Amino acid sequence: MAYPFQLGLQDAASPVMEELLQFHDHALMIVFLISSLVLYIITLMLTTKLTHTSTMDAQEVETIWTVLPAVILIMIALPSLRILYMMDEINNPSLTVKTMGHQWYWSYEYTDYEDLNFDSYMIPTSDLKPGELRLLEVDNRMVLPMQMTIRMLVSSEDVLHSWAVPSLGLKTDAIPGRLNQTTLMSTRPGLFYGQCSEICGSNHSFMPIVLELVPLENFEKWSASML
């Protein structure tokens, strides 16, 4: 999760988030180079007294400043489209979980099990134990197996919500009457925090998401204890 005064993105915990971090660095480097070039040209124009009368009318210069931006856009668009299709791809999910947004809590249903569902409410500040995080802890965490492809079905029962977990690269809108889906896979165990990312009313800030990714053996023990 994020720490105080953090400037960058959260550490990646899924292959998709790793790709998003690399694309972020790739695009940021291009922006840095363009900014440096523009600043250099502005500095030259303000400081040098030398001018070239035919530069602004040259066919070669116009060709360069037309072709170069097109090449830069292609360099940004190709990896962006690759990640976009990668995020939409679902290959034989091992588990399907349906999450419903409510005002103002989440409910989860493990559709591969006959009767495994629960609601997840934020723990009030007065009930927090030492070491627990304010506005982020919930009474029922969603436990999932790590290193397995999981399909998330996201919808809402009342207003627009958004189910988002930054360290896993997930953000899916929960829309009433519509079922959206996304893929989740964690490369390591741990607790991963998220929040509703769509303004959904007065208690929008108080419906956190907590995912507990564990080895498959631990998940099987947990699911057996919940049934």
mmCIF file of C-alpha atoms in Angstrom:
data_model
loop_
_atom_site.group_PDB
_atom_site.id
_atom_site.type_symbol
_atom_site.label_atom_id
_atom_site.label_comp_id
_atom_site.label_asym_id
_atom_site.label_seq_id
_atom_site.Cartn_x
_atom_site.Cartn_y
_atom_site.Cartn_z
ATOM 1 C CA MET A 1 0.000 0.000 0.000
ATOM 2 C CA ALA A 2 0.997 3.642 -0.270
ATOM 3 C CA TYR A 3 3.110 5.272 2.415
ATOM 4 C CA PRO A 4 3.115 8.939 3.545
ATOM 5 C CA PHE A 5 4.564 11.452 1.046
ATOM 6 C CA GLN A 6 4.901 8.768 -1.631
ATOM 7 C CA LEU A 7 5.531 10.286 -5.074
ATOM 8 C CA GLY A 8 5.490 7.213 -7.309
ATOM 9 C CA LEU A 9 3.010 4.413 -7.866
ATOM 10 C CA GLN A 10 2.546 1.505 -5.479
ATOM 11 C CA ASP A 11 4.743 -1.576 -5.845
ATOM 12 C CA ALA A 12 3.359 -3.997 -8.405
ATOM 13 C CA ALA A 13 1.835 -7.253 -7.147
ATOM 14 C CA SER A 14 0.516 -8.577 -10.474
ATOM 15 C CA PRO A 15 1.864 -8.989 -14.027
ATOM 16 C CA VAL A 16 -0.566 -6.351 -15.342
ATOM 17 C CA MET A 17 0.584 -3.771 -12.790
ATOM 18 C CA GLU A 18 4.228 -4.483 -13.679
ATOM 19 C CA GLU A 19 3.417 -3.740 -17.330
ATOM 20 C CA LEU A 20 1.584 -0.557 -16.319
ATOM 21 C CA LEU A 21 4.590 0.618 -14.295
ATOM 22 C CA GLN A 22 6.926 0.008 -17.242
ATOM 23 C CA PHE A 23 4.587 1.879 -19.577
ATOM 24 C CA HIS A 24 4.386 4.759 -17.097
ATOM 25 C CA ASP A 25 8.194 5.033 -17.039
ATOM 26 C CA HIS A 26 8.323 4.728 -20.847
ATOM 27 C CA ALA A 27 5.810 7.551 -21.378
ATOM 28 C CA LEU A 28 7.416 9.701 -18.667
ATOM 29 C CA MET A 29 10.826 9.435 -20.348
ATOM 30 C CA ILE A 30 9.326 10.575 -23.670
ATOM 31 C CA VAL A 31 7.673 13.545 -21.951
ATOM 32 C CA PHE A 32 10.982 14.382 -20.240
ATOM 33 C CA LEU A 33 12.908 14.337 -23.539
ATOM 34 C CA ILE A 34 10.299 16.499 -25.305
ATOM 35 C CA SER A 35 10.283 18.994 -22.427
ATOM 36 C CA SER A 36 14.088 19.157 -22.414
ATOM 37 C CA LEU A 37 14.197 19.762 -26.180
ATOM 38 C CA VAL A 38 11.592 22.538 -26.011
ATOM 39 C CA LEU A 39 13.357 24.191 -23.068
ATOM 40 C CA TYR A 40 16.681 24.017 -24.938
ATOM 41 C CA ILE A 41 15.194 25.637 -28.063
ATOM 42 C CA ILE A 42 13.505 28.390 -26.025
ATOM 43 C CA THR A 43 16.798 29.081 -24.218
ATOM 44 C CA LEU A 44 18.659 29.355 -27.533
ATOM 45 C CA MET A 45 16.055 31.717 -28.983
ATOM 46 C CA LEU A 46 16.285 33.995 -25.945
ATOM 47 C CA THR A 47 20.080 34.035 -25.594
ATOM 48 C CA THR A 48 21.638 33.858 -29.072
ATOM 49 C CA LYS A 49 21.725 36.801 -31.486
ATOM 50 C CA LEU A 50 22.465 34.618 -34.485
ATOM 51 C CA THR A 51 19.563 33.941 -36.871
ATOM 52 C CA HIS A 52 19.153 31.925 -40.030
ATOM 53 C CA THR A 53 16.811 33.679 -42.421
ATOM 54 C CA SER A 54 15.751 30.581 -44.365
ATOM 55 C CA THR A 55 15.231 28.191 -41.418
ATOM 56 C CA MET A 56 11.548 28.961 -40.857
ATOM 57 C CA ASP A 57 10.729 28.482 -44.544
ATOM 58 C CA ALA A 58 12.696 25.282 -45.066
ATOM 59 C CA GLN A 59 10.815 22.250 -46.365
ATOM 60 C CA GLU A 60 13.061 19.903 -44.375
ATOM 61 C CA VAL A 61 12.194 21.527 -41.037
ATOM 62 C CA GLU A 62 8.457 21.298 -41.713
ATOM 63 C CA THR A 63 8.844 17.630 -42.654
ATOM 64 C CA ILE A 64 10.734 16.878 -39.448
ATOM 65 C CA TRP A 65 8.282 18.599 -37.112
ATOM 66 C CA THR A 66 5.398 16.783 -38.814
ATOM 67 C CA VAL A 67 6.899 13.277 -38.932
ATOM 68 C CA LEU A 68 8.606 13.312 -35.517
ATOM 69 C CA PRO A 69 5.406 13.839 -33.441
ATOM 70 C CA ALA A 70 3.698 11.059 -35.420
ATOM 71 C CA VAL A 71 6.567 8.675 -34.627
ATOM 72 C CA ILE A 72 6.439 9.625 -30.942
ATOM 73 C CA LEU A 73 2.679 8.994 -30.804
ATOM 74 C CA ILE A 74 3.172 5.559 -32.362
ATOM 75 C CA MET A 75 5.854 4.765 -29.761
ATOM 76 C CA ILE A 76 3.305 5.563 -27.036
ATOM 77 C CA ALA A 77 0.254 3.980 -28.691
ATOM 78 C CA LEU A 78 1.681 0.528 -29.483
ATOM 79 C CA PRO A 79 2.637 -0.498 -25.916
ATOM 80 C CA SER A 80 -0.553 1.136 -24.626
ATOM 81 C CA LEU A 81 -2.735 -0.997 -26.917
ATOM 82 C CA ARG A 82 -0.758 -4.108 -25.968
ATOM 83 C CA ILE A 83 -1.470 -3.566 -22.261
ATOM 84 C CA LEU A 84 -5.109 -2.699 -22.976
ATOM 85 C CA TYR A 85 -5.713 -6.034 -24.725
ATOM 86 C CA MET A 86 -3.731 -7.840 -22.040
ATOM 87 C CA MET A 87 -6.030 -6.437 -19.335
ATOM 88 C CA ASP A 88 -9.141 -7.593 -21.228
ATOM 89 C CA GLU A 89 -7.860 -11.125 -21.813
ATOM 90 C CA ILE A 90 -9.257 -13.871 -19.582
ATOM 91 C CA ASN A 91 -7.683 -17.327 -19.946
ATOM 92 C CA ASN A 92 -9.508 -20.178 -18.171
ATOM 93 C CA PRO A 93 -10.036 -18.582 -14.731
ATOM 94 C CA SER A 94 -9.558 -20.935 -11.777
ATOM 95 C CA LEU A 95 -12.049 -19.034 -9.621
ATOM 96 C CA THR A 96 -14.881 -16.568 -10.158
ATOM 97 C CA VAL A 97 -15.892 -13.994 -7.552
ATOM 98 C CA LYS A 98 -18.839 -11.640 -7.903
ATOM 99 C CA THR A 99 -18.662 -8.339 -6.056
ATOM 100 C CA MET A 100 -21.622 -5.999 -5.611
ATOM 101 C CA GLY A 101 -21.360 -2.368 -4.571
ATOM 102 C CA HIS A 102 -23.852 -0.952 -2.076
ATOM 103 C CA GLN A 103 -24.210 2.321 -0.228
ATOM 104 C CA TRP A 104 -21.744 1.990 1.459
ATOM 105 C CA TYR A 105 -20.200 -1.472 1.627
ATOM 106 C CA TRP A 106 -19.184 -4.336 -0.647
ATOM 107 C CA SER A 107 -20.621 -7.833 -0.827
ATOM 108 C CA TYR A 108 -18.742 -10.821 -2.265
ATOM 109 C CA GLU A 109 -20.018 -14.105 -3.658
ATOM 110 C CA TYR A 110 -17.776 -17.037 -4.592
ATOM 111 C CA THR A 111 -19.820 -18.458 -7.450
ATOM 112 C CA ASP A 112 -17.857 -21.739 -7.616
ATOM 113 C CA TYR A 113 -19.085 -22.593 -4.116
ATOM 114 C CA GLU A 114 -22.651 -23.386 -3.167
ATOM 115 C CA ASP A 115 -23.060 -20.982 -0.262
ATOM 116 C CA LEU A 116 -20.010 -18.781 0.207
ATOM 117 C CA ASN A 117 -20.888 -15.084 0.351
ATOM 118 C CA PHE A 118 -20.525 -12.256 2.840
ATOM 119 C CA ASP A 119 -20.673 -8.497 3.259
ATOM 120 C CA SER A 120 -17.584 -6.377 3.896
ATOM 121 C CA TYR A 121 -17.992 -3.245 6.030
ATOM 122 C CA MET A 122 -15.364 -0.749 7.117
ATOM 123 C CA ILE A 123 -14.301 -1.089 10.759
ATOM 124 C CA PRO A 124 -15.118 2.148 12.654
ATOM 125 C CA THR A 125 -12.147 4.058 14.042
ATOM 126 C CA SER A 126 -13.247 3.397 17.620
ATOM 127 C CA ASP A 127 -13.092 -0.395 17.054
ATOM 128 C CA LEU A 128 -9.641 -0.539 15.464
ATOM 129 C CA LYS A 129 -6.963 -2.690 17.083
ATOM 130 C CA PRO A 130 -3.336 -1.526 17.431
ATOM 131 C CA GLY A 131 -1.601 -1.608 14.052
ATOM 132 C CA GLU A 132 -4.784 -1.571 11.963
ATOM 133 C CA LEU A 133 -5.235 1.150 9.375
ATOM 134 C CA ARG A 134 -7.891 3.826 9.748
ATOM 135 C CA LEU A 135 -10.524 3.947 6.949
ATOM 136 C CA LEU A 136 -8.943 0.886 5.271
ATOM 137 C CA GLU A 137 -9.677 -2.117 7.497
ATOM 138 C CA VAL A 138 -12.821 -4.221 6.977
ATOM 139 C CA ASP A 139 -14.608 -6.798 9.111
ATOM 140 C CA ASN A 140 -14.512 -9.477 6.371
ATOM 141 C CA ARG A 141 -11.532 -9.591 4.024
ATOM 142 C CA MET A 142 -11.828 -11.185 0.603
ATOM 143 C CA VAL A 143 -9.450 -14.154 0.700
ATOM 144 C CA LEU A 144 -8.108 -15.400 -2.641
ATOM 145 C CA PRO A 145 -5.426 -17.871 -3.775
ATOM 146 C CA MET A 146 -2.223 -16.373 -5.123
ATOM 147 C CA GLN A 147 -0.647 -17.204 -8.510
ATOM 148 C CA MET A 148 -3.994 -18.247 -9.956
ATOM 149 C CA THR A 149 -6.168 -16.521 -12.551
ATOM 150 C CA ILE A 150 -9.300 -15.146 -10.891
ATOM 151 C CA ARG A 151 -12.248 -13.606 -12.704
ATOM 152 C CA MET A 152 -13.951 -10.718 -10.908
ATOM 153 C CA LEU A 153 -17.541 -9.879 -11.845
ATOM 154 C CA VAL A 154 -18.366 -6.355 -10.703
ATOM 155 C CA SER A 155 -21.789 -4.733 -10.465
ATOM 156 C CA SER A 156 -23.842 -2.473 -8.204
ATOM 157 C CA GLU A 157 -27.250 -2.554 -6.544
ATOM 158 C CA ASP A 158 -27.880 1.182 -6.210
ATOM 159 C CA VAL A 159 -25.538 3.845 -7.642
ATOM 160 C CA LEU A 160 -22.234 3.958 -9.531
ATOM 161 C CA HIS A 161 -19.260 2.555 -7.636
ATOM 162 C CA SER A 162 -15.744 1.616 -8.730
ATOM 163 C CA TRP A 163 -13.846 -1.420 -7.422
ATOM 164 C CA ALA A 164 -10.176 -0.437 -7.392
ATOM 165 C CA VAL A 165 -7.012 -2.042 -5.983
ATOM 166 C CA PRO A 166 -3.980 0.011 -7.156
ATOM 167 C CA SER A 167 -1.175 -2.471 -6.382
ATOM 168 C CA LEU A 168 -2.895 -5.103 -8.562
ATOM 169 C CA GLY A 169 -3.633 -2.676 -11.393
ATOM 170 C CA LEU A 170 -7.398 -3.069 -10.983
ATOM 171 C CA LYS A 171 -10.123 -0.472 -11.448
ATOM 172 C CA THR A 172 -13.534 -1.602 -12.682
ATOM 173 C CA ASP A 173 -16.746 0.418 -12.581
ATOM 174 C CA ALA A 174 -19.701 -1.101 -10.721
ATOM 175 C CA ILE A 175 -22.790 -0.061 -12.678
ATOM 176 C CA PRO A 176 -26.391 -0.966 -11.729
ATOM 177 C CA GLY A 177 -27.879 -3.392 -14.253
ATOM 178 C CA ARG A 178 -24.513 -4.109 -15.881
ATOM 179 C CA LEU A 179 -22.000 -6.863 -15.143
ATOM 180 C CA ASN A 180 -18.363 -5.900 -15.781
ATOM 181 C CA GLN A 181 -15.503 -8.349 -15.503
ATOM 182 C CA THR A 182 -11.780 -8.131 -14.932
ATOM 183 C CA THR A 183 -8.888 -10.506 -14.307
ATOM 184 C CA LEU A 184 -6.921 -10.696 -11.086
ATOM 185 C CA MET A 185 -3.702 -12.563 -10.369
ATOM 186 C CA SER A 186 -1.190 -11.901 -7.626
ATOM 187 C CA THR A 187 2.451 -12.924 -7.858
ATOM 188 C CA ARG A 188 2.994 -12.827 -4.091
ATOM 189 C CA PRO A 189 0.997 -13.240 -0.881
ATOM 190 C CA GLY A 190 -0.047 -10.295 1.234
ATOM 191 C CA LEU A 191 -2.729 -7.765 2.084
ATOM 192 C CA PHE A 192 -3.762 -5.398 -0.683
ATOM 193 C CA TYR A 193 -5.901 -2.353 0.013
ATOM 194 C CA GLY A 194 -8.225 -0.392 -2.242
ATOM 195 C CA GLN A 195 -11.202 1.924 -2.064
ATOM 196 C CA CYS A 196 -14.266 2.872 -4.041
ATOM 197 C CA SER A 197 -13.006 5.199 -6.771
ATOM 198 C CA GLU A 198 -16.318 6.662 -7.928
ATOM 199 C CA ILE A 199 -18.130 9.331 -5.904
ATOM 200 C CA CYS A 200 -21.216 7.449 -4.714
ATOM 201 C CA GLY A 201 -22.718 9.562 -1.953
ATOM 202 C CA SER A 202 -22.019 10.956 1.484
ATOM 203 C CA ASN A 203 -20.111 7.885 2.749
ATOM 204 C CA HIS A 204 -18.098 7.324 -0.424
ATOM 205 C CA SER A 205 -14.851 7.541 1.561
ATOM 206 C CA PHE A 206 -15.910 4.759 3.915
ATOM 207 C CA MET A 207 -16.151 1.628 1.732
ATOM 208 C CA PRO A 208 -12.616 0.187 1.542
ATOM 209 C CA ILE A 209 -11.516 -3.027 -0.166
ATOM 210 C CA VAL A 210 -9.122 -5.511 1.433
ATOM 211 C CA LEU A 211 -7.778 -8.515 -0.474
ATOM 212 C CA GLU A 212 -5.858 -11.207 1.372
ATOM 213 C CA LEU A 213 -3.838 -13.282 -1.097
ATOM 214 C CA VAL A 214 -2.680 -16.596 0.371
ATOM 215 C CA PRO A 215 -1.271 -19.912 -0.920
ATOM 216 C CA LEU A 216 -3.828 -22.342 -2.313
ATOM 217 C CA GLU A 217 -3.651 -24.634 0.738
ATOM 218 C CA ASN A 218 -4.535 -21.762 3.076
ATOM 219 C CA PHE A 219 -7.366 -20.683 0.803
ATOM 220 C CA GLU A 220 -8.853 -24.178 0.818
ATOM 221 C CA LYS A 221 -8.758 -24.247 4.636
ATOM 222 C CA TRP A 222 -10.404 -20.816 4.793
ATOM 223 C CA SER A 223 -13.153 -21.734 2.308
ATOM 224 C CA ALA A 224 -13.879 -24.971 4.220
ATOM 225 C CA SER A 225 -14.209 -23.016 7.475
ATOM 226 C CA MET A 226 -16.623 -20.541 5.867
ATOM 227 C CA LEU A 227 -18.993 -23.198 4.474
#
